Short mmCIF file of C-alpha atoms and ligand atoms in Angstrom, two decimals:
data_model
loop_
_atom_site.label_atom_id
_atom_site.label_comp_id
_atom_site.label_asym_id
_atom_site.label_seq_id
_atom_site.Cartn_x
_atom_site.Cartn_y
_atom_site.Cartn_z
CA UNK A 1 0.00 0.00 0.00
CA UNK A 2 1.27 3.63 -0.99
CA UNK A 3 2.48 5.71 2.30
CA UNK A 4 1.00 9.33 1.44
CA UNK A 5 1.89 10.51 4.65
CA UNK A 6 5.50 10.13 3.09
CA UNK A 7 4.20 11.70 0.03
CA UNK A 8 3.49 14.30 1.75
CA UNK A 9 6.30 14.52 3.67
CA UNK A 10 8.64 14.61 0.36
CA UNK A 11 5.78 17.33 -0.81
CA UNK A 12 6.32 19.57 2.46
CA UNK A 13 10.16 19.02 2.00
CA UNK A 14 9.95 20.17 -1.72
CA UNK A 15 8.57 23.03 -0.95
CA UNK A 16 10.73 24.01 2.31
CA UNK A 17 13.70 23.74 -0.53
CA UNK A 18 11.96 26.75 -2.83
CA UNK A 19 11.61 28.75 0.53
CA UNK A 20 8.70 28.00 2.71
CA UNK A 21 9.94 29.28 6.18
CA UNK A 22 6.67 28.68 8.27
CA UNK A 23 6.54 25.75 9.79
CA UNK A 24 2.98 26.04 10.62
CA UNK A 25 2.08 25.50 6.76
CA UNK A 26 4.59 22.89 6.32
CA UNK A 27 2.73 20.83 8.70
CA UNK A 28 -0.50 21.59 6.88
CA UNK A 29 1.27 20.28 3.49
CA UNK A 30 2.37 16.90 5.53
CA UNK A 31 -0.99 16.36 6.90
CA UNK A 32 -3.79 17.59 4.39
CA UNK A 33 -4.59 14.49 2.10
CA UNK A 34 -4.67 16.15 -1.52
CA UNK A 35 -5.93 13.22 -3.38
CA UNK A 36 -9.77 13.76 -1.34
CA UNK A 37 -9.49 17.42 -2.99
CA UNK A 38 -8.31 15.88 -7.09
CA UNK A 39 -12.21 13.09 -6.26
CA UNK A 40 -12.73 11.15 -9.39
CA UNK A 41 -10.77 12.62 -12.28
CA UNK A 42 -8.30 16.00 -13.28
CA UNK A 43 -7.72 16.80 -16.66
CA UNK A 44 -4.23 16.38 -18.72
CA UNK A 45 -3.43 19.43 -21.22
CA UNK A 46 -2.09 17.98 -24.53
CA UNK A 47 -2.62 19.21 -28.46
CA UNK A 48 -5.62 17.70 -30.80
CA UNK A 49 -4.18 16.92 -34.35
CA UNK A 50 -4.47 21.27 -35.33
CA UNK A 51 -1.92 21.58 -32.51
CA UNK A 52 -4.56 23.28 -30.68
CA UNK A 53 -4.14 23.11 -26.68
CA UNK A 54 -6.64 20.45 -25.71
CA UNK A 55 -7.62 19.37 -22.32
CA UNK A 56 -8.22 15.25 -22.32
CA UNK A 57 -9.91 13.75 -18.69
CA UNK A 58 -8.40 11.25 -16.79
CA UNK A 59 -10.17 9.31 -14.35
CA UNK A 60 -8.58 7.76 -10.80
CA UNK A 61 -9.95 4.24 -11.84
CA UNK A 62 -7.77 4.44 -15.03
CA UNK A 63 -4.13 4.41 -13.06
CA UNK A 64 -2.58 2.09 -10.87
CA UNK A 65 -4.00 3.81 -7.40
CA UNK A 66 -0.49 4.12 -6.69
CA UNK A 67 0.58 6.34 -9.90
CA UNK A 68 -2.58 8.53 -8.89
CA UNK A 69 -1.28 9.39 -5.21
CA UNK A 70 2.18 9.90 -6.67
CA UNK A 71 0.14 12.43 -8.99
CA UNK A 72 -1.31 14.11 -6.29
CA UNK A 73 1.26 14.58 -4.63
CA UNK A 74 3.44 16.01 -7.17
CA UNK A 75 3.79 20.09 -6.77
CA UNK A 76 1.26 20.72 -9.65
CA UNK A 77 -1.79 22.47 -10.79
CA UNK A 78 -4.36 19.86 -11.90
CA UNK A 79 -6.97 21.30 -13.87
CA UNK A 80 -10.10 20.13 -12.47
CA UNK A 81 -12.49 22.33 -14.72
CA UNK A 82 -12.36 23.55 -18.78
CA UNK A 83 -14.97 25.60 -19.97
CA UNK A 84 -17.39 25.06 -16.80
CA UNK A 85 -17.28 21.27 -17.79
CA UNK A 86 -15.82 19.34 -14.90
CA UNK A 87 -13.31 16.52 -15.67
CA UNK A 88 -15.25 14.04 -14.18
CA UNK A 89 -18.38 14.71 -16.41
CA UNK A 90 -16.42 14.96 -19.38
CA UNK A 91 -16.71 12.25 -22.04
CA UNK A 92 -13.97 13.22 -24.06
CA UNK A 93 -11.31 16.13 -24.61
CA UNK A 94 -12.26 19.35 -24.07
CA UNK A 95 -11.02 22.77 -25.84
CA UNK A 96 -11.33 26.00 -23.88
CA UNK A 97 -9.33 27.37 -21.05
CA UNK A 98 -9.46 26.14 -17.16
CA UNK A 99 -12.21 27.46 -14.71
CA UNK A 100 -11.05 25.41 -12.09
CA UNK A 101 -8.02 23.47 -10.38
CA UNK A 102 -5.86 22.31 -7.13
CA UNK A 103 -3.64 25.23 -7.73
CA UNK A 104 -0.22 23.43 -7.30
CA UNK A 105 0.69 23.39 -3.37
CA UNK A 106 4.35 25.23 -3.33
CA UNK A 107 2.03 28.61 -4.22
CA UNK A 108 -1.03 27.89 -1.90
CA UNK A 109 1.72 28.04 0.54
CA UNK A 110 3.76 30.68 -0.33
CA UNK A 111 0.64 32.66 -0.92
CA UNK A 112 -0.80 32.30 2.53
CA UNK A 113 2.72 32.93 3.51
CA UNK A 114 2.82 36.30 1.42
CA UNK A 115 -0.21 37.28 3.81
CA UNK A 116 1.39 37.05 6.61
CA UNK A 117 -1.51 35.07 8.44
CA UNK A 118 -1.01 34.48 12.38
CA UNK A 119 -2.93 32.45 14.49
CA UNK A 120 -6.30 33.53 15.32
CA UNK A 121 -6.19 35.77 11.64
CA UNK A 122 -10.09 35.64 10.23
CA UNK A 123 -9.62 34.86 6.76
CA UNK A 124 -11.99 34.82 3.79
CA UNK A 125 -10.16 33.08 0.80
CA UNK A 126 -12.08 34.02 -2.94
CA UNK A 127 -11.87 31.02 -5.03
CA UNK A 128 -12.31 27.73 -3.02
CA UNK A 129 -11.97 25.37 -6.27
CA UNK A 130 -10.80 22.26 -5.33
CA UNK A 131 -11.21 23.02 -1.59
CA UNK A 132 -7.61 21.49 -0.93
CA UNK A 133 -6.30 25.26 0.27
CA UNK A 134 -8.95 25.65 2.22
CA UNK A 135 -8.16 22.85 4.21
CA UNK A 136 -5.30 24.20 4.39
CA UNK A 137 -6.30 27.41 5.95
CA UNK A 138 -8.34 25.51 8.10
CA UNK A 139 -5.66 23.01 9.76
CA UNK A 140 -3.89 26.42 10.37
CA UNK A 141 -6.22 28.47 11.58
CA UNK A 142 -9.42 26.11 12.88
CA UNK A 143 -12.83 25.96 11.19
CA UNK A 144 -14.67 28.83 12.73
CA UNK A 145 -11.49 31.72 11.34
CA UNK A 146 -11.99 30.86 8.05
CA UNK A 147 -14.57 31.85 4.76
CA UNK A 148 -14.29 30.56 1.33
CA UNK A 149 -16.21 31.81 -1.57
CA UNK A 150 -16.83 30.17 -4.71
CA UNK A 151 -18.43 30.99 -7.80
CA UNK A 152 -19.08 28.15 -9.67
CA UNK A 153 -21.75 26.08 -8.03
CA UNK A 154 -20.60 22.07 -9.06
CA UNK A 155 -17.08 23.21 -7.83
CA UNK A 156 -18.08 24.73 -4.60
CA UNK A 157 -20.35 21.41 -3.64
CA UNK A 158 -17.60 18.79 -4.05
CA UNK A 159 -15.38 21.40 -2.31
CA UNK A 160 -17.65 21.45 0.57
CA UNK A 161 -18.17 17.32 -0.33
CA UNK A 162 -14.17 16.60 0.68
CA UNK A 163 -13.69 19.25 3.41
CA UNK A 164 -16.81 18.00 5.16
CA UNK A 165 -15.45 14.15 4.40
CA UNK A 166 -12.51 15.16 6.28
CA UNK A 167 -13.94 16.96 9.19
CA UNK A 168 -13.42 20.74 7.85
CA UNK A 169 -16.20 23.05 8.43
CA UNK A 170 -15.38 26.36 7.13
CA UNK A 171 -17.63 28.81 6.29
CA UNK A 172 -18.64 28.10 2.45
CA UNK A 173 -20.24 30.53 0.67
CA UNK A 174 -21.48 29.87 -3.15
CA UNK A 175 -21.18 33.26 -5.33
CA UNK A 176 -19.08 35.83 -6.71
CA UNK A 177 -16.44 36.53 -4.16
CA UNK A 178 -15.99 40.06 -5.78
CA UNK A 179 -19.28 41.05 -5.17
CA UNK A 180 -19.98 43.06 -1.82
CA UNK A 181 -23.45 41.03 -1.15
CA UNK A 182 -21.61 37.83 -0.03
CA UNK A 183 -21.89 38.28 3.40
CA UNK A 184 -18.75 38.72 6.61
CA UNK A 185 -17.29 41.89 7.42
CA UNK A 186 -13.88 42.50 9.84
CA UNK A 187 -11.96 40.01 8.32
CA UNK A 188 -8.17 40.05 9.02
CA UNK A 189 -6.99 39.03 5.86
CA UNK A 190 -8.42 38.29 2.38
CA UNK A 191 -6.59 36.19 0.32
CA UNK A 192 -7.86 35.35 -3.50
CA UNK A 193 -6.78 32.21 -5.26
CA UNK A 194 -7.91 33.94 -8.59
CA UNK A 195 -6.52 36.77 -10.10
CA UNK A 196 -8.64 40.37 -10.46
CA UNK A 197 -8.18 43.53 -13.27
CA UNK A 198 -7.83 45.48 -9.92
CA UNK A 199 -9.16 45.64 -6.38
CA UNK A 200 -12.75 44.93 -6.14
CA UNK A 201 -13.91 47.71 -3.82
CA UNK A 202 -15.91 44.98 -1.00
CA UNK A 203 -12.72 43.66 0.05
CA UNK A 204 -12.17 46.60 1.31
CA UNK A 205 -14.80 47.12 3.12
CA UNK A 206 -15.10 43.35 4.26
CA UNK A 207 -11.66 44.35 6.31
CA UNK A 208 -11.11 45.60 9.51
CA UNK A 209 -8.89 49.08 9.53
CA UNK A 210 -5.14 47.32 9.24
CA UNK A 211 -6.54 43.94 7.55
CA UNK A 212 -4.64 43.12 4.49
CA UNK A 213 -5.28 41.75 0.94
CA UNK A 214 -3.43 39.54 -1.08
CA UNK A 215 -4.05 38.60 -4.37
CA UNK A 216 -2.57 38.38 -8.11
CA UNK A 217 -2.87 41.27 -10.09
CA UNK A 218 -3.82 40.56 -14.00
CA UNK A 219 -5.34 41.23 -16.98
CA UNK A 220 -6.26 40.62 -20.70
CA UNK A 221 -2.77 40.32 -21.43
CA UNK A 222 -2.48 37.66 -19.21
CA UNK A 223 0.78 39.45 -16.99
CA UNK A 224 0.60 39.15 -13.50
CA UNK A 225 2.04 40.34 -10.37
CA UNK A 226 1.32 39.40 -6.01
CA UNK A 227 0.08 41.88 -4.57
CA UNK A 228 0.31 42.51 -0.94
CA UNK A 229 -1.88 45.87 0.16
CA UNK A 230 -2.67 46.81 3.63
CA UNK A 231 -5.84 48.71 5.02
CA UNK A 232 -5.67 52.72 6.27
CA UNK A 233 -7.69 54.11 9.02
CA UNK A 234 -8.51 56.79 5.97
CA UNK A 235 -10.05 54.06 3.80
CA UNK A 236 -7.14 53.46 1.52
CA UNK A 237 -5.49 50.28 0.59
CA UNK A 238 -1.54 50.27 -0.22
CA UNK A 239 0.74 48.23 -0.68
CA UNK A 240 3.92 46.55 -2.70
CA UNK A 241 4.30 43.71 -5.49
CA UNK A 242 6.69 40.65 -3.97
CA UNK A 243 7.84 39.99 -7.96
CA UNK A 244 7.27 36.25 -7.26
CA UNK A 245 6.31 34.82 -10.95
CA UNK A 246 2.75 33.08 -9.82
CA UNK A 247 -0.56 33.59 -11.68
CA UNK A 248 -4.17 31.78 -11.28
CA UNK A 249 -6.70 31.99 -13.37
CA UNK A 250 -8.58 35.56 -13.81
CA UNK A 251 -12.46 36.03 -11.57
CA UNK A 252 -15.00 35.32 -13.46
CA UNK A 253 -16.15 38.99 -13.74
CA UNK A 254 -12.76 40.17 -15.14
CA UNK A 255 -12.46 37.86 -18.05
CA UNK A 256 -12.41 39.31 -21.21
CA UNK A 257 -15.35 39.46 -24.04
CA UNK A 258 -15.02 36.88 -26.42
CA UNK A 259 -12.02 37.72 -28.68
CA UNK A 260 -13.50 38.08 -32.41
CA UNK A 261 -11.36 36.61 -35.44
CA UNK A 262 -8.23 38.29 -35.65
CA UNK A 263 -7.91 40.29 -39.39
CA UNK A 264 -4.79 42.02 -40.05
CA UNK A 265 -4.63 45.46 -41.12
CA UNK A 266 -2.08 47.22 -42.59
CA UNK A 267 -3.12 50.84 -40.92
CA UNK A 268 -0.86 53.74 -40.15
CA UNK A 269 3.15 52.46 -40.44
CA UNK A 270 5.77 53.62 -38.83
CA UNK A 271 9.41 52.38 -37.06
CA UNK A 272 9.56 51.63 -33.54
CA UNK A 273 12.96 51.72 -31.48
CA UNK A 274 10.86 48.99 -29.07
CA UNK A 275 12.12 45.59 -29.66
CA UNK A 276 8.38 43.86 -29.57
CA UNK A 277 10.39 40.62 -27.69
CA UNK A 278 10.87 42.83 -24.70
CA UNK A 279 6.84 42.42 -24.06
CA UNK A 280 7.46 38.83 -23.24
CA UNK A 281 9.55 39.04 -20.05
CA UNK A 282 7.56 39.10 -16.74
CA UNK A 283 7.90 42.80 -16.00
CA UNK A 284 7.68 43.47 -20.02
CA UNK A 285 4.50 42.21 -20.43
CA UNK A 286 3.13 43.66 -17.40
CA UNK A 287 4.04 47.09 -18.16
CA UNK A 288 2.41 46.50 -21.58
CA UNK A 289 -1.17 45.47 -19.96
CA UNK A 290 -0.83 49.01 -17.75
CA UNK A 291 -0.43 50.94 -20.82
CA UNK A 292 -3.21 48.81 -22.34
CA UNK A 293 -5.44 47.25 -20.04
CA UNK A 294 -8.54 46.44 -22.37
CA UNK A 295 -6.01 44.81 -24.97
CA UNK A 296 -5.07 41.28 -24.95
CA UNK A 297 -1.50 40.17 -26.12
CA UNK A 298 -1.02 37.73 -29.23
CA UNK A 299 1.52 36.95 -31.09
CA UNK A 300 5.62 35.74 -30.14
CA UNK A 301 9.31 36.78 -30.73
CA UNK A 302 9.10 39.86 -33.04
CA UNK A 303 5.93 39.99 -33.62
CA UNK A 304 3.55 41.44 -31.26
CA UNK A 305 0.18 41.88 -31.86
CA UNK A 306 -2.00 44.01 -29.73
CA UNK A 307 -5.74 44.02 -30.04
CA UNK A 308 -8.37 46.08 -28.33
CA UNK A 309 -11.80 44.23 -28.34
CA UNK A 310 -14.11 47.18 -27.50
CA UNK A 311 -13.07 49.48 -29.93
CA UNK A 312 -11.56 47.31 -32.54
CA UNK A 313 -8.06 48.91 -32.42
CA UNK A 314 -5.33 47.09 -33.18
CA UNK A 315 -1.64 47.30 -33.54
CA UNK A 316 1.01 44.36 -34.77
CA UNK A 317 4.73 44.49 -35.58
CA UNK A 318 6.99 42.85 -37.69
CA UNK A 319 11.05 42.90 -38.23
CA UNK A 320 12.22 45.36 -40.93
CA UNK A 321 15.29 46.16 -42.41
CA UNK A 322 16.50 48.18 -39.33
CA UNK A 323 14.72 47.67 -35.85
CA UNK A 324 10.95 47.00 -36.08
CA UNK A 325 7.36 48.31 -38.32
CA UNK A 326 4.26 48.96 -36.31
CA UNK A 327 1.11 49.21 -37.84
CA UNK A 328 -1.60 50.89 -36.27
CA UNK A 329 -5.25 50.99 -36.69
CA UNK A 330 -8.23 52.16 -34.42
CA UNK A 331 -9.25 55.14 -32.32
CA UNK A 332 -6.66 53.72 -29.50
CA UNK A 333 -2.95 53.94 -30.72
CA UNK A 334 -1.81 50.94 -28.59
CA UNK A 335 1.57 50.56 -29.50
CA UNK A 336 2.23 54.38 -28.77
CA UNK A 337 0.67 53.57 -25.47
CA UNK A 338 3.29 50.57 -24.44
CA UNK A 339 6.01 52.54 -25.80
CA UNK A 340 5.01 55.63 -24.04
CA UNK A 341 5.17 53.06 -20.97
CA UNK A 342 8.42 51.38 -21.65
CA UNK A 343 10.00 55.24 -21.51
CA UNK A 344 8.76 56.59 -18.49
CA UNK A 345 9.66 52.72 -16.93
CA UNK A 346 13.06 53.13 -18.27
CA UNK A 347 13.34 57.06 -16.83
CA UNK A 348 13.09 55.51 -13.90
CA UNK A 349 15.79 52.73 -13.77
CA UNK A 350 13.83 49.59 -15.49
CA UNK A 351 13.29 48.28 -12.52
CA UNK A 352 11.87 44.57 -11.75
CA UNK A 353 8.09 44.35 -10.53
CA UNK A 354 8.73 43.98 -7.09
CA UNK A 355 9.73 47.62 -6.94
CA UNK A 356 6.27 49.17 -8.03
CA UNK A 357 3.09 49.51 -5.92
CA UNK A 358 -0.39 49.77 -5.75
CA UNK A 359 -2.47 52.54 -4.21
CA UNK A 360 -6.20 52.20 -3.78
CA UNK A 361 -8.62 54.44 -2.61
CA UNK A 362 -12.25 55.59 -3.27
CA UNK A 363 -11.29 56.96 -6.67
CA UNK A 364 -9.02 55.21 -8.25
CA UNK A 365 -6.64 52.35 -8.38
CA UNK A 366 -3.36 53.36 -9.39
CA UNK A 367 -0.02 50.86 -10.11
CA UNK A 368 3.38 53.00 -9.08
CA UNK A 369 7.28 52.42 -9.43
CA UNK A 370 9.20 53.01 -6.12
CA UNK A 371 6.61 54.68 -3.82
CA UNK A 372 2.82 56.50 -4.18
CA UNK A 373 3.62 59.54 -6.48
CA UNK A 374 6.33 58.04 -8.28
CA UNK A 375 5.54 57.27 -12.37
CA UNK A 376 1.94 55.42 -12.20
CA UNK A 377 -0.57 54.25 -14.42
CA UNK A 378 -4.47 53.80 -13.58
CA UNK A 379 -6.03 50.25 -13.20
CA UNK A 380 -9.53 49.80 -15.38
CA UNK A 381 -12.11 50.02 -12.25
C1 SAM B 401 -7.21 28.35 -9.18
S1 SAM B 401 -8.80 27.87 -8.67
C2 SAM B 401 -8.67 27.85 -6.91
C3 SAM B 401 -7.78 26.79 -6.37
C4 SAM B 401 -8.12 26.43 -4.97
N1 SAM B 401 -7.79 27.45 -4.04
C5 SAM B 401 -7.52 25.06 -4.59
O1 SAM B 401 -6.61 25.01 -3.79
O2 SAM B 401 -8.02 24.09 -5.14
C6 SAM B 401 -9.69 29.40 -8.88
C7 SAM B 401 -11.14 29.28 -8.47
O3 SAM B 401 -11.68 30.59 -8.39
C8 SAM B 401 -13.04 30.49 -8.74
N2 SAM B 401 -13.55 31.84 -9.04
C9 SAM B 401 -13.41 32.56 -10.20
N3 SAM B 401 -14.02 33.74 -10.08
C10 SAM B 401 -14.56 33.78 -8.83
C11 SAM B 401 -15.33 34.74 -8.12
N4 SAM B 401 -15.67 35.91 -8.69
N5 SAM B 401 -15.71 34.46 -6.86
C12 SAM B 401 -15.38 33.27 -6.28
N6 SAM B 401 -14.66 32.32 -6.92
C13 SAM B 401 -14.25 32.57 -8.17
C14 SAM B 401 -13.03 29.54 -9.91
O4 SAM B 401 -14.31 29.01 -10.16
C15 SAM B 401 -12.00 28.52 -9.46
O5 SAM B 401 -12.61 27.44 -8.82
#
């Protein structure tokens, strides 16, 4: 028979390697049994015959019960949800992108880590998924401290199915977790295991004066940054990105419209002294979704191509004799936008993203470099 409490032990020791420091969550990792959280079936991403990202099902019944533990316990995401069809409904591969998973453990950690939760902390985590970080919360914390919100109603019951098999009982709440009728107020911390466009304004109100917030900033470009922002008496909410590389899947509510067939347009030409490759580092491409939040990113290497759904604007790229052509088209110059961006980042030492910021307050969201009133740009709200 397969020891998981050694699988978990080589799990918790894993992820003490990459920098866990809290021994508190490392005993959460080594006691926590993820395979109640993965039930029946997870999905495996692979390509159909179009080389098209495809998402096939694979059920615990077709593995050796001892490959599925290993599985488990593996530090991975297992995507538990494409498309709002669940893997264990699905009767064959699925196209469309995940709307649910057991985020891998190392960040669920690290995360709850990053906000800085103490004993006795009342938490309320948006995004229970799988349910397996709840548990996790609630091992550290005890039932009765912590709140989990989750939107999609099949996910939330076989959450609440495996944390009540294993004798959690957290508060669970089905319904947007970004919405400021779910109910709670004077939590300590709020922690979101999906990403948001920018702060959604119940958090903080759901917070008691000094309560924090932690949660991935991200966008239609898909960039993404941890965000750690703290509650003033005066109502304002401020705080710094950690630059750790982690994303999760955008709420719901912030997803983009559907993305209509890409045509390209030769528009207004011109040279650009921005080498389009520079959008796909970390900080790169998060500096281009702050000079263009409605835009989404396609495109790779030289060639970027940046398309605004709303208004139909769109700008691409392509290699020319010396440097780079942009072509732009639409009432939004995008490219001038990102370059515009790049300059002012530049002006002010190119730094990484854990040197910028985020400022909150009742009228506006605003991303900064180095400290509130340094260069900023304004979140969509
Ligand atoms: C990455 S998964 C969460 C992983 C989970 N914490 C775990 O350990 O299994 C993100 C979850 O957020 C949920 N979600 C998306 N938008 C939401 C919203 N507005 N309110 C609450 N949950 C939301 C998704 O349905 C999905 O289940």
């Amino acid at each position: 028979m397969t020891d998981t409490a050694q699988l978990r032990r080589q799990l918790a020791n894993g992820i003490t390697d990459q920098g866990l420091t809290e021994p508190a969550w490392r005993k959460a990792v080594e006691d926590v049994p993820r395979e109640v959280f993965l039930s029946e079936a997870v999905f495996r991403q692979g390509r159909d015959p179009q080389g098209l990202t495809v998402y096939e099902p694979l059920r615990r019944h077709q593995v050796p019960e001892e490959e599925w533990l290993v599985m488990a316990y593996r530090n991975e995401t297992w995507v538990t949800q494409v498309g709002g069809v669940d893997a264990a409904d699905a009767t064959g591969p699925v196209h469309g992108l995940p709307t649910s998973s057991s985020t891998l453990p190392s960040l669920v950690v690290r995360m709850l880590e990053a906000a800085g939760i103490a004993d006795g902390d009342r938490v309320r985590e948006i995004g229970t998924g799988t349910g397996y970080s709840t548990a996790v919360l609630c091992h550290r914390l005890g039932d009765d401290l912590v709140t989990s919100v989750e939107i999609d109603r099949a996910a939330g019951a076989r959450a609440r199915k495996a944390l009540h098999g294993l004798g959690y009982t957290p508060t669970l709440i089905v319904g947007d977790g970004l919405d400021e009728r779910q109910p709670g107020t004077d939590f300590d911390r709020i922690v979101a295991t999906c990403s948001v466009r920018s702060i959604p304004y119940p958090w903080l109100w759901q917070l008691r004066p000094g309560g924090t917030i932690t949660t991935c900033l991200s966008g239609w470009m898909q960039a993404s940054g941890l965000v750690h922002l703290t509650l003033q008496d005066d109502g304002t909410a401020s705080g710094r990105f950690t630059g750790e590389q982690t994303a999760f899947m955008l709420a719901r509510p912030h997803q983009p419209p559907p993305r209509p067939t890409f045509t390209m347009h030769a528009g207004v030409a011109r040279q650009t002294g921005l080498d389009p490759s520079r959008l796909w580092s970390w900080t790169g491409r998060f500096l281009a979704q702050l000079a263009a939040p409605s835009a989404e990113l396609l495109g790779a290497g030289a060639q970027a191509i940046l398309l605004d759904t709303a208004t139909g604007s769109q700008a691409w790229t392509e290699p020319a004799r010396a440097g780079w052509t942009v072509h732009q088209r639409g009432p939004l110059p995008l490219w001038d936008a990102v370059e515009r961006t790049f300059e002012r980042w530049e002006k002010a030492g190119a730094p990484e993203q854990d040197q910028f910021g985020l400022t909150v307050n009742g009228d506006e969201q605003r991303v900064w470099i180095g400290a509130p009133g340094g260069p900023s740009w304004l979140l969509p709200v």
